[in-house]
Amino acid sequence: MSREDFKRLTLQKKIQKLYVDGTFVVAIRYYAHKVNLYLLGNEYVEVFYNHKHDKIDKIDFLNRDHTRMKFYLDQISLKIEH
């Protein structure tokens, strides 16, 4: 599945795709969210869970240029390819 195809899925379908085909890597705390990182094929996908509202706010591909990367790199070694 391409990035574009994944992005077009509904939130529920993204959750299902990650559950079936993804591999959980690590969870971090980021402001009001618990962010679960998954490996889906060759791509990393973040799931932003908001505890206060008990819902997933966003599922998107990992932005490797975001400052949030330091939280992941403190815990695991990600294969970085640009």
Short mmCIF file of C-alpha atoms in Angstrom, two decimals:
data_model
loop_
_atom_site.label_atom_id
_atom_site.label_comp_id
_atom_site.label_asym_id
_atom_site.label_seq_id
_atom_site.Cartn_x
_atom_site.Cartn_y
_atom_site.Cartn_z
CA MET A 1 0.00 0.00 0.00
CA SER A 2 1.39 3.39 -0.96
CA ARG A 3 1.63 6.36 1.40
CA GLU A 4 -1.08 8.11 -0.60
CA ASP A 5 -3.43 5.11 -0.33
CA PHE A 6 -2.86 4.91 3.42
CA LYS A 7 -3.48 8.63 3.88
CA ARG A 8 -6.84 8.30 2.08
CA LEU A 9 -8.08 5.62 4.48
CA THR A 10 -10.55 6.51 7.21
CA LEU A 11 -9.20 6.67 10.75
CA GLN A 12 -10.84 3.31 11.52
CA LYS A 13 -9.27 1.68 8.43
CA LYS A 14 -5.84 3.09 9.36
CA ILE A 15 -6.19 1.58 12.84
CA GLN A 16 -7.18 -1.77 11.33
CA LYS A 17 -4.27 -1.69 8.85
CA LEU A 18 -1.75 -0.98 11.61
CA TYR A 19 -3.24 -3.67 13.85
CA VAL A 20 -3.11 -6.32 11.12
CA ASP A 21 0.01 -5.39 9.16
CA GLY A 22 2.00 -3.06 11.43
CA THR A 23 4.56 -3.82 14.11
CA PHE A 24 4.53 -1.81 17.33
CA VAL A 25 7.95 -0.24 17.97
CA VAL A 26 7.72 2.09 20.97
CA ALA A 27 5.45 4.53 22.82
CA ILE A 28 6.41 8.02 23.96
CA ARG A 29 4.65 10.82 25.81
CA TYR A 30 4.37 14.02 23.81
CA TYR A 31 2.45 16.87 25.43
CA ALA A 32 -1.18 15.73 25.78
CA HIS A 33 -0.61 12.58 23.73
CA LYS A 34 0.72 9.11 24.06
CA VAL A 35 2.31 8.51 20.67
CA ASN A 36 2.64 4.91 19.53
CA LEU A 37 5.16 4.31 16.78
CA TYR A 38 4.54 1.46 14.33
CA LEU A 39 6.51 0.05 11.45
CA LEU A 40 4.30 -0.54 8.41
CA GLY A 41 6.29 -2.02 5.56
CA ASN A 42 9.30 0.30 5.29
CA GLU A 43 7.53 3.30 6.83
CA TYR A 44 7.12 4.47 10.41
CA VAL A 45 3.62 5.60 11.41
CA GLU A 46 2.66 7.56 14.52
CA VAL A 47 -0.65 7.15 16.35
CA PHE A 48 -1.52 10.14 18.57
CA TYR A 49 -3.75 9.04 21.44
CA ASN A 50 -5.31 11.73 23.62
CA HIS A 51 -5.89 10.32 27.12
CA LYS A 52 -7.94 13.30 28.27
CA HIS A 53 -10.51 12.79 25.52
CA ASP A 54 -9.98 9.00 25.21
CA LYS A 55 -9.58 9.13 21.45
CA ILE A 56 -7.06 8.93 18.66
CA ASP A 57 -6.47 12.43 17.33
CA LYS A 58 -4.24 11.61 14.41
CA ILE A 59 -2.45 8.84 12.53
CA ASP A 60 0.30 9.94 10.19
CA PHE A 61 3.70 9.02 8.82
CA LEU A 62 6.68 9.89 10.97
CA ASN A 63 8.24 13.22 10.08
CA ARG A 64 11.94 12.46 10.56
CA ASP A 65 12.79 16.18 10.66
CA HIS A 66 10.48 16.89 13.63
CA THR A 67 11.99 17.64 17.03
CA ARG A 68 9.94 14.70 18.36
CA MET A 69 12.57 12.40 16.82
CA LYS A 70 14.83 12.97 19.84
CA PHE A 71 12.29 11.16 22.04
CA TYR A 72 12.41 8.11 19.80
CA LEU A 73 16.17 8.15 19.33
CA ASP A 74 16.66 8.18 23.11
CA GLN A 75 14.90 4.82 23.28
CA ILE A 76 15.59 3.00 20.00
CA SER A 77 17.73 3.08 16.91
CA LEU A 78 15.67 3.99 13.84
CA LYS A 79 16.98 3.28 10.40
CA ILE A 80 17.16 6.77 8.92
CA GLU A 81 16.83 6.99 5.14
CA HIS A 82 16.02 10.13 3.23
#
